Coordinates of N, CA and C and ligand atoms in Angstrom, one line a residue:
M1 N 0.8 -1.2 0.0 CA 0.0 0.0 0.0 C 0.9 1.2 0.0
I2 N 0.4 2.2 -0.7 CA 1.2 3.5 -0.8 C 0.3 4.6 -0.2
L3 N 0.8 5.4 0.7 CA 0.1 6.5 1.3 C 0.7 7.8 0.8
E4 N -0.2 8.7 0.3 CA 0.3 9.9 -0.3 C 0.5 10.9 0.8
S5 N 1.8 11.4 1.0 CA 2.1 12.2 2.2 C 2.8 13.5 1.7
I6 N 2.9 14.4 2.7 CA 3.8 15.5 2.6 C 5.0 15.3 3.5
L7 N 6.2 15.2 2.9 CA 7.4 14.9 3.6 C 8.1 16.2 3.9
T8 N 8.5 16.4 5.1 CA 9.4 17.6 5.4 C 10.7 17.1 5.9
T9 N 11.8 17.7 5.3 CA 13.2 17.4 5.7 C 13.9 18.7 5.8
R10 N 15.2 18.6 6.3 CA 16.0 19.8 6.5 C 17.1 19.9 5.4
N11 N 17.2 21.0 4.8 CA 18.2 21.2 3.8 C 19.6 21.4 4.6
A12 N 20.7 21.3 3.8 CA 22.0 21.4 4.4 C 22.2 22.7 5.1
D13 N 21.5 23.8 4.6 CA 21.6 25.1 5.3 C 20.6 25.3 6.4
G14 N 19.9 24.3 6.8 CA 19.0 24.4 7.9 C 17.6 24.8 7.5
T15 N 17.3 25.2 6.3 CA 16.0 25.6 5.9 C 15.1 24.4 5.6
P16 N 13.8 24.5 5.8 CA 12.9 23.4 5.5 C 12.7 23.0 4.1
H17 N 12.5 21.8 3.8 CA 12.2 21.3 2.4 C 10.9 20.5 2.5
I18 N 10.0 20.8 1.6 CA 8.6 20.2 1.6 C 8.4 19.6 0.2
A19 N 8.0 18.3 0.2 CA 7.7 17.6 -1.0 C 6.6 16.6 -0.8
P20 N 5.7 16.5 -1.7 CA 4.7 15.3 -1.7 C 5.4 14.1 -2.1
L21 N 5.2 13.0 -1.4 CA 5.9 11.7 -1.8 C 4.9 10.6 -1.4
G22 N 4.9 9.5 -2.2 CA 4.2 8.3 -1.8 C 5.0 7.5 -0.9
L23 N 4.5 7.1 0.3 CA 5.3 6.3 1.3 C 4.7 4.9 1.2
H24 N 5.6 3.9 1.0 CA 5.2 2.5 1.0 C 5.1 1.9 2.4
V25 N 4.0 1.3 2.7 CA 3.8 0.7 4.0 C 4.3 -0.7 4.0
E26 N 5.2 -1.0 4.9 CA 5.8 -2.4 5.0 C 5.7 -2.7 6.5
G27 N 4.7 -3.5 6.9 CA 4.5 -3.8 8.3 C 4.3 -2.5 9.1
D28 N 5.1 -2.3 10.1 CA 5.0 -1.1 10.9 C 5.8 0.0 10.4
D29 N 6.6 -0.3 9.3 CA 7.6 0.6 8.8 C 7.0 1.4 7.6
L30 N 7.6 2.5 7.3 CA 7.3 3.3 6.1 C 8.6 3.4 5.2
V31 N 8.5 3.2 3.9 CA 9.6 3.3 3.1 C 9.5 4.5 2.2
I32 N 10.5 5.4 2.2 CA 10.6 6.5 1.4 C 11.5 6.1 0.1
A33 N 10.9 6.4 -1.1 CA 11.6 5.9 -2.3 C 11.6 7.0 -3.3
P34 N 12.5 8.0 -3.2 CA 12.5 9.1 -4.2 C 13.4 8.7 -5.4
F35 N 12.9 9.2 -6.6 CA 13.7 9.0 -7.8 C 14.9 10.0 -7.7
R36 N 16.0 9.6 -8.2 CA 17.1 10.6 -8.3 C 16.9 11.5 -9.6
P37 N 17.3 12.7 -9.6 CA 17.9 13.5 -8.4 C 16.7 14.0 -7.6
S38 N 17.0 14.2 -6.3 CA 15.9 14.7 -5.4 C 16.5 15.3 -4.2
R39 N 16.1 16.5 -3.9 CA 16.5 17.2 -2.7 C 16.1 16.4 -1.4
T40 N 14.9 15.8 -1.5 CA 14.4 15.0 -0.3 C 15.4 13.9 -0.1
L41 N 15.8 13.2 -1.2 CA 16.7 12.1 -1.1 C 18.0 12.5 -0.4
D42 N 18.6 13.7 -0.9 CA 19.9 14.2 -0.3 C 19.7 14.4 1.2
N43 N 18.6 15.0 1.6 CA 18.4 15.4 3.0 C 18.2 14.2 3.8
V44 N 17.4 13.2 3.4 CA 17.2 12.0 4.2 C 18.5 11.2 4.3
A45 N 19.2 11.1 3.2 CA 20.5 10.4 3.3 C 21.5 11.0 4.3
R46 N 21.5 12.4 4.3 CA 22.4 13.1 5.2 C 22.0 13.0 6.7
D47 N 20.7 13.3 6.9 CA 20.2 13.4 8.3 C 19.6 12.1 8.8
R48 N 19.3 11.2 8.0 CA 18.7 9.9 8.3 C 17.4 10.1 9.1
C49 N 16.7 11.1 8.8 CA 15.3 11.3 9.4 C 14.5 12.1 8.5
A50 N 13.2 12.2 8.8 CA 12.2 12.9 8.0 C 11.0 13.0 8.9
V51 N 10.0 13.9 8.4 CA 8.7 13.9 9.1 C 7.7 13.7 8.0
V52 N 6.7 12.8 8.3 CA 5.6 12.7 7.4 C 4.4 13.4 8.0
N53 N 3.8 14.2 7.1 CA 2.7 15.1 7.6 C 1.4 14.6 6.8
W54 N 0.4 14.3 7.6 CA -0.9 13.8 7.0 C -1.8 15.0 7.0
T55 N -2.2 15.4 5.8 CA -3.1 16.6 5.7 C -4.1 16.4 4.6
T56 N -5.3 17.0 4.8 CA -6.3 17.0 3.8 C -6.3 18.4 3.0
D57 N -5.4 19.3 3.4 CA -5.3 20.5 2.7 C -4.4 20.2 1.4
V58 N -5.1 20.0 0.3 CA -4.5 19.5 -0.9 C -3.6 20.6 -1.6
R59 N -3.6 21.8 -1.1 CA -2.7 22.9 -1.6 C -1.3 22.4 -1.3
L60 N -1.1 21.6 -0.2 CA 0.2 21.1 0.1 C 0.8 20.1 -0.9
F61 N -0.2 19.5 -1.7 CA 0.3 18.6 -2.8 C 0.5 19.4 -4.1
A62 N -0.5 20.3 -4.4 CA -0.4 21.1 -5.6 C 0.7 22.2 -5.5
G63 N 0.9 22.7 -4.3 CA 1.8 23.9 -4.1 C 3.3 23.5 -4.5
P64 N 3.9 22.5 -3.8 CA 5.3 22.3 -4.1 C 5.5 21.9 -5.6
V65 N 4.6 21.2 -6.2 CA 4.9 20.8 -7.6 C 4.6 21.9 -8.6
T66 N 4.1 23.1 -8.1 CA 3.9 24.3 -9.0 C 4.7 25.4 -8.5
G67 N 5.8 25.1 -7.7 CA 6.7 26.2 -7.3 C 6.3 26.9 -6.0
R68 N 5.4 26.4 -5.3 CA 4.9 27.1 -4.0 C 5.4 26.2 -2.9
R69 N 6.6 26.4 -2.4 CA 7.2 25.6 -1.4 C 7.2 26.3 0.0
D70 N 6.7 27.5 0.1 CA 6.9 28.3 1.3 C 5.6 28.1 2.2
W71 N 5.6 27.1 3.1 CA 4.5 26.8 4.0 C 5.0 26.8 5.4
P72 N 4.1 27.2 6.3 CA 4.6 27.4 7.7 C 5.0 26.0 8.3
T73 N 6.2 26.0 8.9 CA 6.7 24.8 9.6 C 7.2 25.2 11.0
C74 N 7.4 24.2 11.8 CA 8.0 24.4 13.1 C 8.9 23.1 13.4
P75 N 9.7 23.2 14.4 CA 10.6 22.0 14.7 C 9.8 20.8 15.1
A76 N 10.2 19.6 14.7 CA 9.7 18.4 15.2 C 10.3 18.2 16.6
D77 N 9.7 17.2 17.4 CA 10.1 17.0 18.8 C 11.4 16.1 18.9
Q78 N 11.5 15.0 18.2 CA 12.5 14.0 18.5 C 13.5 13.8 17.3
V79 N 13.2 14.4 16.2 CA 14.2 14.3 15.1 C 14.6 15.7 14.6
P80 N 15.8 15.9 14.1 CA 16.2 17.3 13.7 C 15.6 17.7 12.3
C81 N 14.3 17.7 12.2 CA 13.6 18.0 11.0 C 12.5 19.0 11.3
P82 N 12.1 19.7 10.3 CA 10.9 20.5 10.5 C 9.6 19.7 10.2
R83 N 8.5 20.1 10.8 CA 7.2 19.6 10.4 C 6.3 20.7 10.0
L84 N 5.2 20.3 9.2 CA 4.2 21.3 8.9 C 3.5 21.8 10.1
S85 N 3.2 23.1 10.2 CA 2.5 23.6 11.4 C 1.0 23.2 11.3
Q86 N 0.5 22.9 10.1 CA -0.9 22.8 10.0 C -1.4 21.3 9.6
A87 N -0.6 20.3 9.8 CA -1.0 19.0 9.5 C -2.0 18.5 10.5
L88 N -2.9 17.5 10.1 CA -3.8 16.9 11.0 C -3.0 16.0 12.0
T89 N -2.0 15.3 11.5 CA -1.2 14.4 12.3 C 0.2 14.5 11.7
H90 N 1.3 14.4 12.5 CA 2.6 14.3 12.0 C 3.3 13.1 12.6
A91 N 4.1 12.4 11.9 CA 4.9 11.3 12.4 C 6.4 11.5 12.1
E92 N 7.2 11.3 13.2 CA 8.6 11.6 13.0 C 9.3 10.3 12.7
L93 N 10.1 10.3 11.7 CA 10.7 9.0 11.1 C 12.2 9.0 11.3
E94 N 12.7 7.8 11.7 CA 14.2 7.6 11.7 C 14.5 6.5 10.7
V95 N 15.5 6.7 9.9 CA 15.9 5.7 8.9 C 16.6 4.6 9.6
I96 N 16.1 3.3 9.3 CA 16.7 2.2 10.0 C 17.4 1.3 9.0
A97 N 17.2 1.5 7.7 CA 17.9 0.7 6.6 C 17.9 1.5 5.3
I98 N 19.0 1.4 4.6 CA 19.1 2.0 3.3 C 19.4 1.0 2.2
Q99 N 18.6 1.0 1.2 CA 18.9 0.1 0.0 C 19.2 1.0 -1.1
D100 N 20.5 1.1 -1.5 CA 20.9 2.1 -2.5 C 20.6 1.6 -3.9
D101 N 20.4 2.5 -4.8 CA 20.0 2.2 -6.1 C 20.3 3.4 -7.0
A102 N 20.8 3.1 -8.2 CA 21.2 4.2 -9.2 C 20.0 5.0 -9.5
Q103 N 18.8 4.5 -9.5 CA 17.6 5.2 -10.0 C 16.7 5.6 -8.8
R104 N 16.5 4.7 -7.9 CA 15.5 4.9 -6.9 C 15.9 4.2 -5.6
P105 N 16.7 4.8 -4.7 CA 17.1 4.2 -3.4 C 15.8 4.1 -2.5
R106 N 15.9 3.2 -1.5 CA 14.8 3.1 -0.6 C 15.3 3.3 0.8
F107 N 14.6 4.1 1.6 CA 14.9 4.4 3.0 C 13.8 3.8 3.8
R108 N 14.2 2.7 4.6 CA 13.2 2.1 5.4 C 13.2 2.9 6.8
C109 N 12.0 3.3 7.2 CA 11.9 4.2 8.4 C 11.0 3.7 9.5
R110 N 11.4 4.0 10.7 CA 10.6 3.6 11.8 C 9.9 4.9 12.4
V111 N 8.7 4.8 12.8 CA 8.0 6.0 13.4 C 8.5 6.0 14.9
V112 N 9.1 7.2 15.3 CA 9.6 7.3 16.7 C 8.7 8.2 17.5
R113 N 7.8 9.0 16.8 CA 6.9 9.8 17.5 C 5.7 10.2 16.6
E114 N 4.5 10.2 17.1 CA 3.3 10.5 16.3 C 2.4 11.4 17.1
V115 N 2.0 12.5 16.5 CA 1.1 13.4 17.3 C -0.1 13.8 16.4
Q116 N -1.3 13.7 16.9 CA -2.5 14.2 16.2 C -2.8 15.7 16.7
H117 N -2.9 16.6 15.7 CA -3.2 18.0 16.1 C -4.6 18.4 15.8
A118 N -5.3 17.7 14.9 CA -6.7 18.2 14.5 C -7.4 16.9 14.0
P119 N -8.8 16.9 14.1 CA -9.5 15.8 13.7 C -9.6 15.7 12.2
F120 N -9.8 14.5 11.7 CA -10.1 14.2 10.3 C -11.6 14.3 10.1
R121 N -12.0 15.2 9.1 CA -13.5 15.4 9.0 C -14.1 14.9 7.7
G122 N -13.5 13.9 7.1 CA -14.1 13.2 6.0 C -13.5 13.4 4.6
F123 N -13.8 12.5 3.7 CA -13.2 12.6 2.3 C -14.0 13.6 1.5
V124 N -13.3 14.2 0.6 CA -13.9 15.0 -0.5 C -13.3 14.5 -1.8
R125 N -14.2 14.2 -2.8 CA -13.7 13.6 -4.0 C -12.7 14.6 -4.7
A126 N -12.9 15.9 -4.6 CA -12.0 16.8 -5.2 C -10.6 16.8 -4.6
Q127 N -10.5 16.4 -3.4 CA -9.1 16.2 -2.8 C -8.4 15.2 -3.6
A128 N -9.0 14.0 -3.8 CA -8.4 13.0 -4.6 C -8.0 13.4 -6.0
A129 N -8.9 14.2 -6.6 CA -8.7 14.7 -7.9 C -7.5 15.6 -8.0
V130 N -7.3 16.5 -6.9 CA -6.1 17.4 -6.9 C -4.8 16.5 -6.7
V131 N -4.9 15.5 -5.9 CA -3.7 14.7 -5.7 C -3.3 14.0 -7.0
E132 N -4.3 13.5 -7.7 CA -4.0 12.8 -9.0 C -3.5 13.8 -10.0
A133 N -4.1 15.0 -10.1 CA -3.6 16.0 -11.0 C -2.2 16.4 -10.6
A134 N -1.9 16.5 -9.4 CA -0.5 16.9 -8.9 C 0.5 15.9 -9.4
I135 N 0.1 14.6 -9.3 CA 1.1 13.6 -9.8 C 1.2 13.7 -11.3
L136 N 0.1 14.0 -12.1 CA 0.2 14.2 -13.5 C 1.2 15.4 -13.8
A137 N 1.1 16.4 -13.0 CA 1.9 17.6 -13.2 C 3.4 17.3 -13.1
T138 N 3.8 16.3 -12.3 CA 5.2 15.9 -12.2 C 5.6 14.9 -13.3
R139 N 4.7 14.5 -14.1 CA 5.0 13.5 -15.1 C 4.7 13.9 -16.6
L140 N 4.6 15.2 -16.8 CA 4.2 15.8 -18.1 C 5.2 15.3 -19.2
S141 N 6.5 15.1 -18.9 CA 7.4 14.8 -19.9 C 7.4 13.2 -20.1
L142 N 6.7 12.5 -19.3 CA 6.8 11.0 -19.3 C 5.6 10.4 -19.9
L143 N 4.4 11.1 -19.8 CA 3.2 10.5 -20.2 C 2.7 11.0 -21.6
D144 N 1.8 10.2 -22.2 CA 1.2 10.6 -23.5 C 0.3 11.8 -23.3
A145 N 0.3 12.7 -24.2 CA -0.5 14.0 -24.0 C -2.0 13.7 -24.0
D146 N -2.4 12.8 -24.9 CA -3.9 12.4 -24.9 C -4.3 11.8 -23.6
K147 N -3.5 11.0 -23.0 CA -3.8 10.4 -21.7 C -3.9 11.5 -20.6
I148 N -3.0 12.4 -20.6 CA -3.1 13.5 -19.7 C -4.4 14.3 -19.8
E149 N -4.7 14.6 -21.1 CA -5.9 15.4 -21.3 C -7.2 14.7 -20.9
S150 N -7.2 13.4 -21.2 CA -8.4 12.6 -20.8 C -8.5 12.4 -19.3
E151 N -7.4 12.2 -18.6 CA -7.5 12.1 -17.2 C -7.9 13.5 -16.5
L152 N -7.4 14.6 -17.1 CA -7.7 15.9 -16.5 C -9.2 16.1 -16.7
A153 N -9.8 15.7 -17.9 CA -11.2 16.0 -18.1 C -12.0 15.2 -17.1
Y154 N -11.6 14.0 -16.8 CA -12.3 13.1 -15.8 C -12.2 13.8 -14.4
L155 N -11.0 14.2 -14.0 CA -10.8 14.7 -12.7 C -11.6 16.0 -12.5
Q156 N -11.7 16.8 -13.6 CA -12.5 18.0 -13.6 C -13.9 17.8 -13.1
I157 N -14.5 16.7 -13.3 CA -15.9 16.4 -12.9 C -16.0 16.4 -11.4
A158 N -15.0 15.8 -10.7 CA -15.1 15.8 -9.2 C -14.8 17.2 -8.7
I159 N -14.0 18.0 -9.4 CA -13.7 19.3 -9.0 C -15.0 20.1 -9.1
D160 N -15.7 20.0 -10.2 CA -16.9 20.8 -10.4 C -18.0 20.4 -9.4
K161 N -18.1 19.1 -9.1 CA -19.2 18.7 -8.3 C -18.9 18.9 -6.8
T162 N -17.7 18.8 -6.3 CA -17.4 18.6 -4.9 C -16.4 19.6 -4.3
A163 N -15.7 20.4 -5.0 CA -14.6 21.2 -4.5 C -15.1 22.3 -3.6
G164 N -14.3 22.6 -2.5 CA -14.5 23.8 -1.7 C -13.4 24.7 -2.1
P165 N -13.2 25.9 -1.4 CA -12.3 26.9 -1.8 C -10.8 26.4 -1.8
I166 N -10.5 25.5 -0.9 CA -9.1 25.0 -0.9 C -8.8 24.2 -2.1
E167 N -9.7 23.3 -2.4 CA -9.5 22.4 -3.6 C -9.5 23.3 -4.9
R168 N -10.3 24.3 -4.9 CA -10.4 25.2 -6.1 C -9.1 25.9 -6.3
E169 N -8.5 26.4 -5.2 CA -7.3 27.2 -5.3 C -6.1 26.2 -5.8
A170 N -6.1 25.0 -5.2 CA -5.1 24.1 -5.6 C -5.2 23.7 -7.1
W171 N -6.5 23.5 -7.5 CA -6.8 23.1 -8.9 C -6.4 24.3 -9.8
G172 N -6.6 25.5 -9.4 CA -6.2 26.6 -10.2 C -4.7 26.7 -10.4
W173 N -3.9 26.4 -9.4 CA -2.4 26.4 -9.6 C -2.0 25.3 -10.6
L174 N -2.6 24.1 -10.5 CA -2.3 23.0 -11.4 C -2.8 23.4 -12.8
S175 N -3.9 24.0 -12.9 CA -4.4 24.4 -14.3 C -3.5 25.3 -15.0
E176 N -2.9 26.3 -14.2 CA -1.8 27.2 -14.8 C -0.7 26.3 -15.4
T177 N -0.3 25.3 -14.6 CA 0.9 24.5 -15.1 C 0.5 23.7 -16.3
F178 N -0.7 23.2 -16.4 CA -1.2 22.5 -17.6 C -1.3 23.4 -18.8
A179 N -1.8 24.6 -18.5 CA -1.9 25.6 -19.6 C -0.5 25.9 -20.2
A180 N 0.4 26.1 -19.3 CA 1.8 26.4 -19.8 C 2.4 25.2 -20.6
W181 N 2.1 24.0 -20.1 CA 2.5 22.8 -20.8 C 1.9 22.7 -22.2
R182 N 0.6 23.1 -22.3 CA -0.1 23.1 -23.6 C 0.5 24.1 -24.6
A183 N 0.8 25.3 -24.0 CA 1.3 26.4 -24.8 C 2.7 26.0 -25.3
A184 N 3.4 25.2 -24.6 CA 4.8 24.9 -25.0 C 4.9 23.8 -26.0
R185 N 3.8 23.1 -26.2 CA 3.8 21.9 -27.0 C 3.7 22.3 -28.5
Ligands
FMN201 C1 1.1 12.8 -4.7 C2 2.5 12.8 -5.1 C3 3.3 11.6 -4.9 C4 4.6 11.6 -5.3 N1 5.4 10.5 -5.0 C5 6.7 10.5 -5.3 C6 7.6 9.4 -5.0 O1 7.1 8.5 -4.4 N2 8.9 9.5 -5.4 C7 9.3 10.5 -6.1 O2 10.5 10.6 -6.5 N3 8.6 11.6 -6.5 C8 7.3 11.6 -6.1 N4 6.5 12.7 -6.4 C9 7.1 13.8 -7.1 C10 7.8 14.7 -6.2 O3 7.0 15.4 -5.3 C11 8.6 15.8 -7.0 O4 9.3 15.2 -8.0 C12 9.5 16.6 -6.1 O5 10.1 17.6 -6.8 C13 10.5 15.7 -5.4 O6 11.8 16.3 -5.6 P1 12.6 17.0 -4.4 O7 12.8 15.9 -3.4 O8 13.8 17.4 -5.1 O9 11.7 18.1 -3.9 C14 5.2 12.7 -6.0 C15 4.3 13.8 -6.3 C16 3.0 13.8 -5.9 C17 2.2 15.0 -6.2

């Protein structure tokens, strides 16, 4: 199973780094598997820790992949990494094993601390649509253009029917990215 998360790590200069990443669930452990090159990869390899932030604010998925990486953070409790200030729950991760790979290394992590900050108030289909579109936005050079367009048309239905202001803002950022991609083709 893969959980779509917002991972926060610390850059070499101490500033926070925020990236959406799918975490692989393996028993009680979580595996971080970034493709090279990746700032997240460099940070996790150096510090051997990260924070996973569970949030339904899908701007955190659309923002970083459209150049909006400046989100409020604060220090985690037990690992030298930042966490999002606004997550529903955050879990602090320590790397317990590294499987190196030329393309996609794997960092097996153990949860050393988990704190819930706010309640989960239910699914919105538009949230899933934004997450899917954010993934598409990171794969524009890899996927067939017709496939991207047909998936976007389908995802738009959930946006039109169910989105609130947060999902609409996130969708707007992604739509700008897709418009620029179309214009460049
Ligand atoms: C929902 C979602 C899941 C993602 N999962 C991964 C992943 O598992 N591995 C990966 O390398 N990139 C993944 N990406 C793309 C990264 O967020 C993106 O490439 C980012 O720039 C990572 O690079 P960085 O570590 O240099 O910031 C995902 C993007 C989204 C929107």
